[in-house]
Each structure stands twice: as C-alpha cells, then as structure tokens.
mmCIF file of C-alpha atoms in Angstrom:
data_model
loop_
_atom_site.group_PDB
_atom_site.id
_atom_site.type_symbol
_atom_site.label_atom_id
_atom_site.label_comp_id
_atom_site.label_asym_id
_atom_site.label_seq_id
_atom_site.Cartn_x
_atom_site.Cartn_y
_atom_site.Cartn_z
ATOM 1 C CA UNK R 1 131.292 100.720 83.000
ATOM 2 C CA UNK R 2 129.314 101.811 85.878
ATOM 3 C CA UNK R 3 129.640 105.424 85.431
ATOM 4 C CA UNK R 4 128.748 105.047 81.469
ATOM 5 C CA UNK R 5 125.643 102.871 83.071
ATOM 6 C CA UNK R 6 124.750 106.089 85.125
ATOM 7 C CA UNK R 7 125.016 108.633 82.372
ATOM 8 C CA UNK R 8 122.647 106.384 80.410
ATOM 9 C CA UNK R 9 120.066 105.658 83.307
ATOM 10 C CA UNK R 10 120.255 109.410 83.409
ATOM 11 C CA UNK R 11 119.823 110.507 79.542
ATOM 12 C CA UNK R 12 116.904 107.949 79.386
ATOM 13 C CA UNK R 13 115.189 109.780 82.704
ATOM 14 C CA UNK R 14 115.526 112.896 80.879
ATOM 15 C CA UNK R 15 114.018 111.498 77.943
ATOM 16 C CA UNK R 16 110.621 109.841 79.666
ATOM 17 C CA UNK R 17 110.494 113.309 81.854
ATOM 18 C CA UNK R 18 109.861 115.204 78.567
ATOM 19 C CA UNK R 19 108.148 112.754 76.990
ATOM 20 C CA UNK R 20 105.809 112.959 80.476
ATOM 21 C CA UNK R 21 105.949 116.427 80.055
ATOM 22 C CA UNK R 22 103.997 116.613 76.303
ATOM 23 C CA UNK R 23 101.775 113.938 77.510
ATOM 24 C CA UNK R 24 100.742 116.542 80.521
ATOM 25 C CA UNK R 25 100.656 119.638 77.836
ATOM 26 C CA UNK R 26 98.110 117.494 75.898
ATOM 27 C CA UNK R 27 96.280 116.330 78.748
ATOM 28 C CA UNK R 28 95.361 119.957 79.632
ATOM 29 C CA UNK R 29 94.300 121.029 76.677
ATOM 30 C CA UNK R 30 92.084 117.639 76.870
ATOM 31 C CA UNK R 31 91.228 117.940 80.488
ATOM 32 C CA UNK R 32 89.070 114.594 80.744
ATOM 33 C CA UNK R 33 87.080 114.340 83.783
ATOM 34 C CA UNK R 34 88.766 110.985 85.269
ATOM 35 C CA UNK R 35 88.580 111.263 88.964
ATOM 36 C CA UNK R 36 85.827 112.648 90.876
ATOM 37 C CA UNK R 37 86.141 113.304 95.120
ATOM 38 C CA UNK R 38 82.536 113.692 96.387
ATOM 39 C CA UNK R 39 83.576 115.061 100.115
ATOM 40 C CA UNK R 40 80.267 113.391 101.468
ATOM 41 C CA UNK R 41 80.929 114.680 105.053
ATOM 42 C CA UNK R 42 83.033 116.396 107.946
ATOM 43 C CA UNK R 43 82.264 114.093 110.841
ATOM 44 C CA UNK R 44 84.692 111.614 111.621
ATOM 45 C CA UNK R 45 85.031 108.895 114.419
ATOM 46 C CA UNK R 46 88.878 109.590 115.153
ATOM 47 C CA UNK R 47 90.607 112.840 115.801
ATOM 48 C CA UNK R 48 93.812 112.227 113.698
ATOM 49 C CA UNK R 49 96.670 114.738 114.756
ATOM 50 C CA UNK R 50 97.724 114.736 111.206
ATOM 51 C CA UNK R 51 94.244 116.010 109.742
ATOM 52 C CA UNK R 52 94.840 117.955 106.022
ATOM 53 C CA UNK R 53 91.213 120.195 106.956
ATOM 54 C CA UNK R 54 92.305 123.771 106.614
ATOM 55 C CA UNK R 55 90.778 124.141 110.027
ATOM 56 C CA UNK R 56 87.799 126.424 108.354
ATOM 57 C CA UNK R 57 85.169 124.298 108.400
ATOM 58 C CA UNK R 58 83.426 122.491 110.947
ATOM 59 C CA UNK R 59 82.765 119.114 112.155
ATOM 60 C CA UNK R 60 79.379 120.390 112.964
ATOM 61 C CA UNK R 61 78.725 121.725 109.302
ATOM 62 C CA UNK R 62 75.608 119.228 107.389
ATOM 63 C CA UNK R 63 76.504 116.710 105.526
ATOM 64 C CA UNK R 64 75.453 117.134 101.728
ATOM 65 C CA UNK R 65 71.987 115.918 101.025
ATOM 66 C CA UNK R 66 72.799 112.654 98.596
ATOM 67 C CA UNK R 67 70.347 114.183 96.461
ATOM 68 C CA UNK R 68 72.472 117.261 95.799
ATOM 69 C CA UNK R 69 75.384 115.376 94.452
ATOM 70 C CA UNK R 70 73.633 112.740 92.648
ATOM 71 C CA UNK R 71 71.717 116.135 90.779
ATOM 72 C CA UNK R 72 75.032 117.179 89.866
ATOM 73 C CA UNK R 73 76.313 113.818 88.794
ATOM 74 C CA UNK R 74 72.722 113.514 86.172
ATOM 75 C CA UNK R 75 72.566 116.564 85.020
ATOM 76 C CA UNK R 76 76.053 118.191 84.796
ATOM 77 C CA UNK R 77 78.408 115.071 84.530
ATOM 78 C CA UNK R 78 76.568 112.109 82.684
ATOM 79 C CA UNK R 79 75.677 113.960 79.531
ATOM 80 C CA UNK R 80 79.475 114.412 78.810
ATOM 81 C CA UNK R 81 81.096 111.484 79.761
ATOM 82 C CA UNK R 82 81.397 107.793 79.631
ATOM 83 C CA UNK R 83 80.334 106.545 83.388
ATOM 84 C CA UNK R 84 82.229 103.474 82.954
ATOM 85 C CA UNK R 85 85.610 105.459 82.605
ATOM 86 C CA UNK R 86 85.119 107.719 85.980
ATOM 87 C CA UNK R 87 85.564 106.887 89.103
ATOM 88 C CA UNK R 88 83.974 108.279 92.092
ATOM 89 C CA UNK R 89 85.924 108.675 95.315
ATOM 90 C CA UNK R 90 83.792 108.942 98.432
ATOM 91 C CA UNK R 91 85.591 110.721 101.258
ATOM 92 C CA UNK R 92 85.207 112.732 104.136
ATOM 93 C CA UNK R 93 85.972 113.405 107.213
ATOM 94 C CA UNK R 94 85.329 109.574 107.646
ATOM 95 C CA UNK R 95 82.256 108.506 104.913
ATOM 96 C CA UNK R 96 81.339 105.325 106.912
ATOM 97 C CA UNK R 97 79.542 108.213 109.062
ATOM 98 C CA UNK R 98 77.115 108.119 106.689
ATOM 99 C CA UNK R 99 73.935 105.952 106.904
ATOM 100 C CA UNK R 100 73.158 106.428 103.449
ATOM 101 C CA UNK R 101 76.678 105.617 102.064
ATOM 102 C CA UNK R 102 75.445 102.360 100.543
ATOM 103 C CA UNK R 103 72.414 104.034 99.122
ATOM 104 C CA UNK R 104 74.605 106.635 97.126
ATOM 105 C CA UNK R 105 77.121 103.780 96.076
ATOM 106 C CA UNK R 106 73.913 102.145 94.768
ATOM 107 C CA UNK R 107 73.037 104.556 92.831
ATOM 108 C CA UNK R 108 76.097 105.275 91.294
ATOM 109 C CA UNK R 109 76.435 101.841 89.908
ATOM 110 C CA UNK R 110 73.014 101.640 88.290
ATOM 111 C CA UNK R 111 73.811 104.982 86.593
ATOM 112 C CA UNK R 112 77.461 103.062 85.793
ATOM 113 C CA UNK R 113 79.514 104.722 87.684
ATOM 114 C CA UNK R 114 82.192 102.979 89.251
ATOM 115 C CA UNK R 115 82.976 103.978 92.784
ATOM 116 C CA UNK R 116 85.536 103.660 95.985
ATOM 117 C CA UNK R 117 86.089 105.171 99.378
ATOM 118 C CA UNK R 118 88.942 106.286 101.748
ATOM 119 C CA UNK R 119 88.543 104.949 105.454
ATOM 120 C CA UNK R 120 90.325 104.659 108.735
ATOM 121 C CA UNK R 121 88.278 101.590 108.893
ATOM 122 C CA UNK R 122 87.124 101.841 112.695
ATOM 123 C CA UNK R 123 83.286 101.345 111.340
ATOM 124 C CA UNK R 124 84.131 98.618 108.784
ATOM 125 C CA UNK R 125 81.996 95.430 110.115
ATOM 126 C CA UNK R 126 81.433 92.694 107.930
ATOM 127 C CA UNK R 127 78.026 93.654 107.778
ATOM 128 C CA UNK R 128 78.819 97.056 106.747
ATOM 129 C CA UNK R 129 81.282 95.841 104.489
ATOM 130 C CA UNK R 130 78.821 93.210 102.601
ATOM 131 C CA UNK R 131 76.737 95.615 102.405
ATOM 132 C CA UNK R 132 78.649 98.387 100.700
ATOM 133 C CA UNK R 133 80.071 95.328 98.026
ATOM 134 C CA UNK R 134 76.608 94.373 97.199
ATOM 135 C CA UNK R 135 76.034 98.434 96.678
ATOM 136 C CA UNK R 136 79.198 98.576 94.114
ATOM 137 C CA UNK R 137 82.102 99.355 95.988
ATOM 138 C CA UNK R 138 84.625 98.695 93.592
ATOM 139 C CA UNK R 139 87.918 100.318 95.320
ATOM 140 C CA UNK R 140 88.910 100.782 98.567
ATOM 141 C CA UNK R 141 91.926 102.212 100.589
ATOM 142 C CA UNK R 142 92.794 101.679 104.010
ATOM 143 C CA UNK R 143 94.632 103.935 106.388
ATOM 144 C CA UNK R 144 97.131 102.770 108.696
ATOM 145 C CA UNK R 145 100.246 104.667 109.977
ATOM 146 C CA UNK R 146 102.189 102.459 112.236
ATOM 147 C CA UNK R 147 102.142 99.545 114.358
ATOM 148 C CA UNK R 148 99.669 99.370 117.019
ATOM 149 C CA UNK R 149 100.927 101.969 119.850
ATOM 150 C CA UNK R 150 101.942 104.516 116.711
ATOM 151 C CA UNK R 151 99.117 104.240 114.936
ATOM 152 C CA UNK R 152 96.806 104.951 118.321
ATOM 153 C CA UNK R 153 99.114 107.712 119.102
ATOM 154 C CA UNK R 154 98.095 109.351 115.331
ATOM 155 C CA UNK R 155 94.637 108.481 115.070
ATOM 156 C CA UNK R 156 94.093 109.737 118.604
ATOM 157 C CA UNK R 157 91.667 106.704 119.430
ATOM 158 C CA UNK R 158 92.107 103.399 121.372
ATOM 159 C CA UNK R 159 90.225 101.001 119.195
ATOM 160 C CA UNK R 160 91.793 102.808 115.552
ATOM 161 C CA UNK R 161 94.122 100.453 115.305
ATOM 162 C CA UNK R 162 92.078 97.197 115.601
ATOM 163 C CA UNK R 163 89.416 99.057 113.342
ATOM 164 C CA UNK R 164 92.409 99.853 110.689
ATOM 165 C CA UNK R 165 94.038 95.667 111.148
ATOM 166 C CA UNK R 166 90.064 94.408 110.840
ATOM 167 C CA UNK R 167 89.731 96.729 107.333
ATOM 168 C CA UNK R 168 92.227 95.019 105.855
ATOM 169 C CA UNK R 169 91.894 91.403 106.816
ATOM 170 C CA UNK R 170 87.876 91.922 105.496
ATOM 171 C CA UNK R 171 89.822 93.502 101.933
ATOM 172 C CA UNK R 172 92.509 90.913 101.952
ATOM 173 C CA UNK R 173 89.753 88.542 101.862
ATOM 174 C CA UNK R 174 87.540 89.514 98.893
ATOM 175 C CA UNK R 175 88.252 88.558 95.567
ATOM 176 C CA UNK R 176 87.456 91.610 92.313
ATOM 177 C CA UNK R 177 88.149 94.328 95.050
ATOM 178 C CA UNK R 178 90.644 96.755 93.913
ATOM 179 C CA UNK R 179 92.670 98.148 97.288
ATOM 180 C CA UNK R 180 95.659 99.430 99.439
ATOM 181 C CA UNK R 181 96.962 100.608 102.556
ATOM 182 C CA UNK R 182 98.236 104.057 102.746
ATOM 183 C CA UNK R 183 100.832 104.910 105.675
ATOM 184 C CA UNK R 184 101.509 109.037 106.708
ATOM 185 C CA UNK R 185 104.796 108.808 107.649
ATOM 186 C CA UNK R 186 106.236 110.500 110.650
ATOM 187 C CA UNK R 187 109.296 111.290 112.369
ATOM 188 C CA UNK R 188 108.306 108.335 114.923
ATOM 189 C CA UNK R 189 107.563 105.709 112.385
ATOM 190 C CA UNK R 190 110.247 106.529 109.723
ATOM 191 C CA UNK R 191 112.314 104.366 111.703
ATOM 192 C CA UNK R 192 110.121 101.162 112.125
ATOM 193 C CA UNK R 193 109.507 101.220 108.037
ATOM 194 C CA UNK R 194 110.585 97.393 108.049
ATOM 195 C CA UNK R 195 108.599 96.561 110.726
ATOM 196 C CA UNK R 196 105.206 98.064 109.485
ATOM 197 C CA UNK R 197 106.032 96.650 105.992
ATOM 198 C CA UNK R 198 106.107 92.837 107.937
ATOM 199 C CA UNK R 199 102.952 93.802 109.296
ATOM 200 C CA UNK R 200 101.282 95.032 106.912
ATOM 201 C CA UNK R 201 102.653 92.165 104.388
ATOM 202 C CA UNK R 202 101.333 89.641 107.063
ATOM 203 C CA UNK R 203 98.108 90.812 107.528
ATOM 204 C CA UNK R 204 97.720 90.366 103.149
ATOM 205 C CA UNK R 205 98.791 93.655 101.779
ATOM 206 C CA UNK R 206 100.638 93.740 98.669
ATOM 207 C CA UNK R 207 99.642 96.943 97.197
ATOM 208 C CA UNK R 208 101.289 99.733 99.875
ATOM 209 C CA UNK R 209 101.473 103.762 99.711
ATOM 210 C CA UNK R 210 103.755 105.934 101.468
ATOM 211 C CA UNK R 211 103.983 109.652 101.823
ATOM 212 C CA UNK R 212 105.297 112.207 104.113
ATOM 213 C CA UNK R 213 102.522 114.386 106.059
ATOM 214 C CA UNK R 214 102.512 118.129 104.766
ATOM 215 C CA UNK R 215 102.427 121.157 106.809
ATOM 216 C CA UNK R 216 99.039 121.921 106.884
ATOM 217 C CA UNK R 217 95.526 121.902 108.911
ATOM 218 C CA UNK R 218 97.175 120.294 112.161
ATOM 219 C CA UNK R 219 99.908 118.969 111.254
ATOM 220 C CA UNK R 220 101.129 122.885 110.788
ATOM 221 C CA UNK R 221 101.199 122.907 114.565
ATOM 222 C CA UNK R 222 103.286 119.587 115.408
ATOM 223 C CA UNK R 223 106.857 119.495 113.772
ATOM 224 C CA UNK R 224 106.938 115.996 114.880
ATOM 225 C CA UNK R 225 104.859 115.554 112.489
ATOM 226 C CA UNK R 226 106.662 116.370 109.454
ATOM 227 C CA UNK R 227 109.993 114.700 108.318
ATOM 228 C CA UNK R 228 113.444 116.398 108.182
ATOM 229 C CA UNK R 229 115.259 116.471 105.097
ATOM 230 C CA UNK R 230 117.524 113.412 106.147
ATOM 231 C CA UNK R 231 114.301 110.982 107.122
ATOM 232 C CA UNK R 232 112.555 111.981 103.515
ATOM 233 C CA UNK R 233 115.570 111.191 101.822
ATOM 234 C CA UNK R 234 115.676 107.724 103.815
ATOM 235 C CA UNK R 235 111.824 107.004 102.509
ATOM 236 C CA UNK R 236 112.858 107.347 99.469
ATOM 237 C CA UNK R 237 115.666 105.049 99.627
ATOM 238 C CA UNK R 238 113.424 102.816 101.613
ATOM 239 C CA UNK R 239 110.723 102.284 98.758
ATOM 240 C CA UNK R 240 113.221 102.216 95.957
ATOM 241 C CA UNK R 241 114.958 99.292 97.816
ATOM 242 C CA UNK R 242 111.745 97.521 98.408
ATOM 243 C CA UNK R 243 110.802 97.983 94.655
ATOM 244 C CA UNK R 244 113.738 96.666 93.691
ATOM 245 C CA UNK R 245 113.089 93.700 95.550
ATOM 246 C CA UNK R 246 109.795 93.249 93.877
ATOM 247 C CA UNK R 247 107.237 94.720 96.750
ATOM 248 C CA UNK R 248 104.501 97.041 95.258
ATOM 249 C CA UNK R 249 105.452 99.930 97.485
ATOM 250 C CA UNK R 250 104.965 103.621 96.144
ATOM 251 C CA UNK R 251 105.598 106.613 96.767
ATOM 252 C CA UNK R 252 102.226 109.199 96.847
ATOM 253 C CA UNK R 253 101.455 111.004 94.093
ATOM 254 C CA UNK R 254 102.734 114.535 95.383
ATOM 255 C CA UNK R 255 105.817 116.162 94.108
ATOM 256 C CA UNK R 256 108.670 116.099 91.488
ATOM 257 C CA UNK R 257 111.347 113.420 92.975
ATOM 258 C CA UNK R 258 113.769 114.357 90.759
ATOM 259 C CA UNK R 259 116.413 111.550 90.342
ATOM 260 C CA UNK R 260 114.296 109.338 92.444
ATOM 261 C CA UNK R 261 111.134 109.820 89.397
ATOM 262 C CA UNK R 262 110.955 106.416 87.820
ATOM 263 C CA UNK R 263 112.046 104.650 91.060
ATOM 264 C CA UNK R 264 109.610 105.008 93.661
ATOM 265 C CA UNK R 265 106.006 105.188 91.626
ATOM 266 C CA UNK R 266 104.332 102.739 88.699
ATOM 267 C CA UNK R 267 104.413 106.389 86.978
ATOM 268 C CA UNK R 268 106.259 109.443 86.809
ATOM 269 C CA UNK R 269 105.334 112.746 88.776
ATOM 270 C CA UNK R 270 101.887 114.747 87.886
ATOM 271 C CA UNK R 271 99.553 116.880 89.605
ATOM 272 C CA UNK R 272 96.289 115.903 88.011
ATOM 273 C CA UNK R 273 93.771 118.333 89.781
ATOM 274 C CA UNK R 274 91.949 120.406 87.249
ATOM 275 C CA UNK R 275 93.326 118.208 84.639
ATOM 276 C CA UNK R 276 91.798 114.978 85.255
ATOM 277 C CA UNK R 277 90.807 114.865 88.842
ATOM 278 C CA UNK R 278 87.913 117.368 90.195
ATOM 279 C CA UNK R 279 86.057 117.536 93.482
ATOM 280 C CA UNK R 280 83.030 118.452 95.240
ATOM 281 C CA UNK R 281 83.571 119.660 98.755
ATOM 282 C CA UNK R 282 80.944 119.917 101.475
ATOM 283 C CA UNK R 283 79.489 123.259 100.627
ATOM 284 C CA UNK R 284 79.071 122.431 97.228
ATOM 285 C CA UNK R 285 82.336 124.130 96.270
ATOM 286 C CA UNK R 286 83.699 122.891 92.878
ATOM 287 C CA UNK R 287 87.407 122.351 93.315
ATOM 288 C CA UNK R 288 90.575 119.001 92.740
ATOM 289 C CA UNK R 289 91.585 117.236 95.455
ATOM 290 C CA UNK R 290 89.849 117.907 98.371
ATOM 291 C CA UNK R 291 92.942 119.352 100.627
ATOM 292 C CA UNK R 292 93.336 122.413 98.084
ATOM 293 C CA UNK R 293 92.890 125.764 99.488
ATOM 294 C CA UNK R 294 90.145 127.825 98.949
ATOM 295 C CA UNK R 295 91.305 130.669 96.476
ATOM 296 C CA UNK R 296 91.345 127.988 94.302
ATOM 297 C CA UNK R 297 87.857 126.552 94.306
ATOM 298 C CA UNK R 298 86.580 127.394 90.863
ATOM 299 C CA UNK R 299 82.805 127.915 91.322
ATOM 300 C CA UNK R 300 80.011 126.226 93.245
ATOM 301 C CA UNK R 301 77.184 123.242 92.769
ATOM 302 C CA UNK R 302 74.513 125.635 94.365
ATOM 303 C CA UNK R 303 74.978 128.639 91.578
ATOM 304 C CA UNK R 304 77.276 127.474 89.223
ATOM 305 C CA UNK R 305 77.246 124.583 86.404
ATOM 306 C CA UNK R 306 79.376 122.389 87.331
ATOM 307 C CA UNK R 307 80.137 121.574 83.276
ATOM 308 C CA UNK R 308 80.522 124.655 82.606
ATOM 309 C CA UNK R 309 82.930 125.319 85.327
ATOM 310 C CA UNK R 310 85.246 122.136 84.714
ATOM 311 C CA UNK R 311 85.307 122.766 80.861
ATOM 312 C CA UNK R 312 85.878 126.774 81.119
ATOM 313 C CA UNK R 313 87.607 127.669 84.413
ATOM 314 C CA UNK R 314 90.534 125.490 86.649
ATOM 315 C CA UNK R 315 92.458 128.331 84.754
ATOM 316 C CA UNK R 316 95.567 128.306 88.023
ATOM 317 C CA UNK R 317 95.507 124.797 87.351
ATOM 318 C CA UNK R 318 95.843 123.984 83.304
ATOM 319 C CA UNK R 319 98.150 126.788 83.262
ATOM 320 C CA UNK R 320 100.777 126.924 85.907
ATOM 321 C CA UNK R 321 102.901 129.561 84.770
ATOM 322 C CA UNK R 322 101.998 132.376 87.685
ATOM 323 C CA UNK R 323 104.139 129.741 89.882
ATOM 324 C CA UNK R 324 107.651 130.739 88.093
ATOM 325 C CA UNK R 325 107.205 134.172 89.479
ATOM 326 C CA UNK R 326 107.732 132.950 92.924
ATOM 327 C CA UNK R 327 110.914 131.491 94.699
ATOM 328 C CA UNK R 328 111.591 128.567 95.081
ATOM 329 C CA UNK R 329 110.040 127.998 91.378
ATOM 330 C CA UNK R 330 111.468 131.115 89.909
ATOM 331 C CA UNK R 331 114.982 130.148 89.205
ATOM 332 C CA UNK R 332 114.523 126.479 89.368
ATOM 333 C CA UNK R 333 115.703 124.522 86.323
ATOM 334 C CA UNK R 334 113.603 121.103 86.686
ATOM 335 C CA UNK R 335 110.474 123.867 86.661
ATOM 336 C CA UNK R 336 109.313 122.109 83.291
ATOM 337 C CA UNK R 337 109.138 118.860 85.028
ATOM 338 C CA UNK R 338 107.535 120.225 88.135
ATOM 339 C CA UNK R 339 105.436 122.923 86.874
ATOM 340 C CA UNK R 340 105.633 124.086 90.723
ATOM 341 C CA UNK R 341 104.702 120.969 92.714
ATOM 342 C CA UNK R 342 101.364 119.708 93.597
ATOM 343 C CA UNK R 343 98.712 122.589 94.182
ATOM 344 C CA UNK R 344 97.513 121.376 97.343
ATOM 345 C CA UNK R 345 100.980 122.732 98.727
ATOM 346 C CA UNK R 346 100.137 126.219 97.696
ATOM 347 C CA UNK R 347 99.005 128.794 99.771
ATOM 348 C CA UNK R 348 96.185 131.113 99.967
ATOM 349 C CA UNK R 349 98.850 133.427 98.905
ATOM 350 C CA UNK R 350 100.349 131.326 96.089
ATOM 351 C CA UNK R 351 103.787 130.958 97.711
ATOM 352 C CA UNK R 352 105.160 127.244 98.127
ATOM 353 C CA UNK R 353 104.870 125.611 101.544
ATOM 354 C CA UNK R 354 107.427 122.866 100.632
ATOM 355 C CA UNK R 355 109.748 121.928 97.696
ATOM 356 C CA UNK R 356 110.635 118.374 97.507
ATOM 357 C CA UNK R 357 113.992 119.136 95.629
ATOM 358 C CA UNK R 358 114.742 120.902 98.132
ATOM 359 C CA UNK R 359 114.356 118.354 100.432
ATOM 360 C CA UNK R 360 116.743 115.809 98.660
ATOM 361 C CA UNK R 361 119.067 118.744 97.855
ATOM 362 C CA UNK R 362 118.682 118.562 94.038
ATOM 363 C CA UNK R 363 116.965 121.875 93.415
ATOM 364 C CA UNK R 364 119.855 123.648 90.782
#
C-alpha cells in the first residue's frame, strides 16, 4: 500500500510539473509586467558577509534621482498596464538610506501603484515606519539570519540584530500589512533551524522564507558560507516537516527541487525574470532580479525605452534553450522542468554556478 501510495504521489508530481510547464510556455509568450525591483540605492548601514553585489559597483556610486524612475514608471510603464496589478519592490543596498523613500512610496500610490521594500531593518523606527504606512507601504520583508550572536556575525554590525527583532515586532503589530522574514542560511545556522523558528514564531512571525546563500559577490570568497550537499538536503527536510505540521515555512523561489517541488513552496519551481518580474538597477540598467549579471541587462532607462525593451528583448530569458548546450543542463532529463535553473546563477559566461539536483543527488 505504501509503495502504490508513492508511485501515485509521484505520477501526480509529474502531472502538475507539466501542467506548470505549459502554464510557463504561455506565460512567455504573454510576458506581463508583474513585479518591478526599483534598486533605489547602493549604500547600506551593515556590511553583510553574504552580500549578492557582483562587487562592480560601488557603495559610493549616486543614488538614482526619484525623478528618473518615477519618468520611467509615467511614461514607459503606466500606459500599458493596470497599476493596481504591479507591484513595486524598493531595494537596495539598504532603501531606508534614503530620505526620500516615503516621498517615492507616495507617489507611487497616488499613481496606484502598490508598493513594498526589502530591509535589514536597523533604521526601522516607529516614526519611520508610520511614516512609510501613511506613504503606501503595502509589503514588507524582513531579514534575519540567526539568533542574536549569528545574525551579528552575518550582518557584520552590533546593533543588526536588535534593528532586525524591532522590524518585526513594529510588522507583527500592524494590521493590512502584507510581510515575512527571510533567513540566508549558513553552515553555522543550519543547525539551530528549530531554534530560530521558536524565535522567530515568538516574536509574531508566521509567514517565514528560507534559502541557501549562492556563490556569488562575497559569499564567493567564504565557503562557510555556502551549504554542503548534506546540510541543503537537511533544509529541505526541515521545511517539508514544518509544512507538514502546518507552519508557513518556504523554501525561496530559486531552483528546480525535484522530488521535493510541491513540498517545500505554496507553488511549484519558476524563474520569473523577464517573464513577469523586471528591474531597474542603479545606473538605469533595465534587467530581472536585481542579482543577475550584467551580460544580461537588456538595455538602459537613460537611452533606451524601457517598453520597448521589456516587450521586444529579455530574449536569454523567454527562451532558455542556449542553456542545454552546456553541462550540467546538457544531458539532464528534468531540463523541461528546470529550463536551466534560475538566471541569477548564471555566469557572465553562461555556464551554471550551481545545480540544485545536483545537490540532492537527483540529477539523471
């Protein structure tokens, strides 16, 4: 009876997978703008020793003039889409750095726009907070990796954690805010998972993300960083057993799980940049997420319409077929499923950095 109960857990994964599969295929050929990362600035008030910045730009490079973005968002979005049904994602660097965060949250809500931010939290007040809720902030999520020495130890700043805990009290707090906590998990934390989910639950969350850290930007250059094949498999056993028990943990959005997809997520895997989700970085480069590599920005706010470009180019992304001429992908079975993992974990030279088959030893 069990194994008959396997085989059919199995058929019916295979089933959804494809299913996912032709929703993707359609989705491309739709490509509607859904998400859209405005990476506001480069400063930040912590030194994380996990940062994703390719190392290529500079703290010391200008933040973009709010004027320049909200040009973009008038002229080149607005025409073409309902406001209502995209949501603007404020990052950084660290956006509270900002002064005129609140203006430009302002603004998008009178132009409808519905909008959220990533933060470590260290420059969250109560004031600050008010003041961004009374602007619009509709969404928020909340860094923390760890308990309190950890979480130091990451962030690389003595007061991160208490800025991260007083975050999340202020977002526990409010009612019609939409939020989370997002943990990087490490090779010194994967062991203290039960402990930070205590924590964390304690403190209000119910909403939690997980990921591993990738190698890139620093975390390239500290192994300690990244976890071994046996601690990623544990994560994922982790957050399957918590699900299980009815906790809303997840599992990021990066990378084909394989026999874990449909056990560790609301949803199953996709890479949505270019399809759904676009970005625009610092120096006006058009782009997805914001942690993609260069060679694959697709144009540039300063030259470039940015319509045009989202319609008409994200070519590498809509169409991921140049991936299956590369190993790991080339011979790889699940590739339909995959389509080559997310593209922030390509190169500059289009090979792979990591394949999460791999890592749970279920590539075929």
């Amino acid at each position: 009876m069990r194994r008959k109960c396997i085989e059919t857990m199995k058929l019916r994964l295979k089933i959804a997978l494809w299913l996912e599969r032709w929703r993707r295929q359609n989705m491309k050929e739709l490509h509607p703008l859904r998400q859209l990362f405005w990476e506001s600035t480069l400063r930040c008030n912590v030194h994380c020793l996990h940062c994703g910045s390719d190392c290529i730009a500079s703290v010391e490079t200008p933040d973009m003039p709010a004027e320049d973005f909200l040009r973009v968002i008038d002229e080149e979005v607005t025409p073409h889409v309902d406001p209502h049904r995209v949501m603007v994602i404020i990052s950084g660097g660290e956006p509270l750095m900002r002064k005129d965060l609140a203006d430009v949250g302002r603004a998008l809500q009178q132009r409808g726009y519905p909008w959220g931010m990533v933060t470590n939290g260290l420059a969250l007040t109560d004031k600050k907070f008010r003041e961004l809720r009374e602007a619009g902030l509709r969404s928020i999520t909340v860094s923390c990796d760890g308990l309190e020495k950890d979480h130091i130890w990451m962030r690389q700043h003595p007061l991160a954690y208490e800025g991260a805990v007083r975050a999340i009290k202020l977002c526990a707090a409010e009612r019609g805010l939409t939020w989370d906590v997002v943990t990087c998990v490490n090779q010194r934390t994967v062991d203290h998972l039960p402990e930070i989910r205590d924590m964390l639950w304690l403190l209000g969350v119910r909403n939690w993300r997980v990921f591993g850290i990738d190698p890139m930007g620093r975390a390239a250059e500290n192994p300690e960083l990244i976890l071994n094949d046996e601690q990623f498999r544990y994560l994922m056993e982790f957050i399957a057993a918590e699900r299980e028990a009815g906790r809303h943990v997840s599992y990021s959005c990066e990378g084909y799980l394989g026999t874990y997809e449909g056990r560790v997520r609301d949803y199953l895997y996709q890479c949505a940049a270019g399809i759904s989700v676009a970005s625009i970085l610092i120096d006006g480069s058009i782009s997805a997420c914001t942690s993609i590599r260069g060679k694959y920005y697709q144009g540039n706010i300063y030259k470039d319409s940015f319509w045009r470009v989202w319609n008409e180019e994200f070519k590498p992304y809509r169409d991921r077929s140049w991936m299956r001429k590369m190993a790991p992908c080339k011979d790889c079975k699940a590739f339909a499923f995959c389509e080559g993992n997310g593209m922030h974990l390509r190169r500059e030279d289009g090979s792979l950095m990591l394949c999460h088959l791999d890592r749970l030893g279920q590539r075929k």
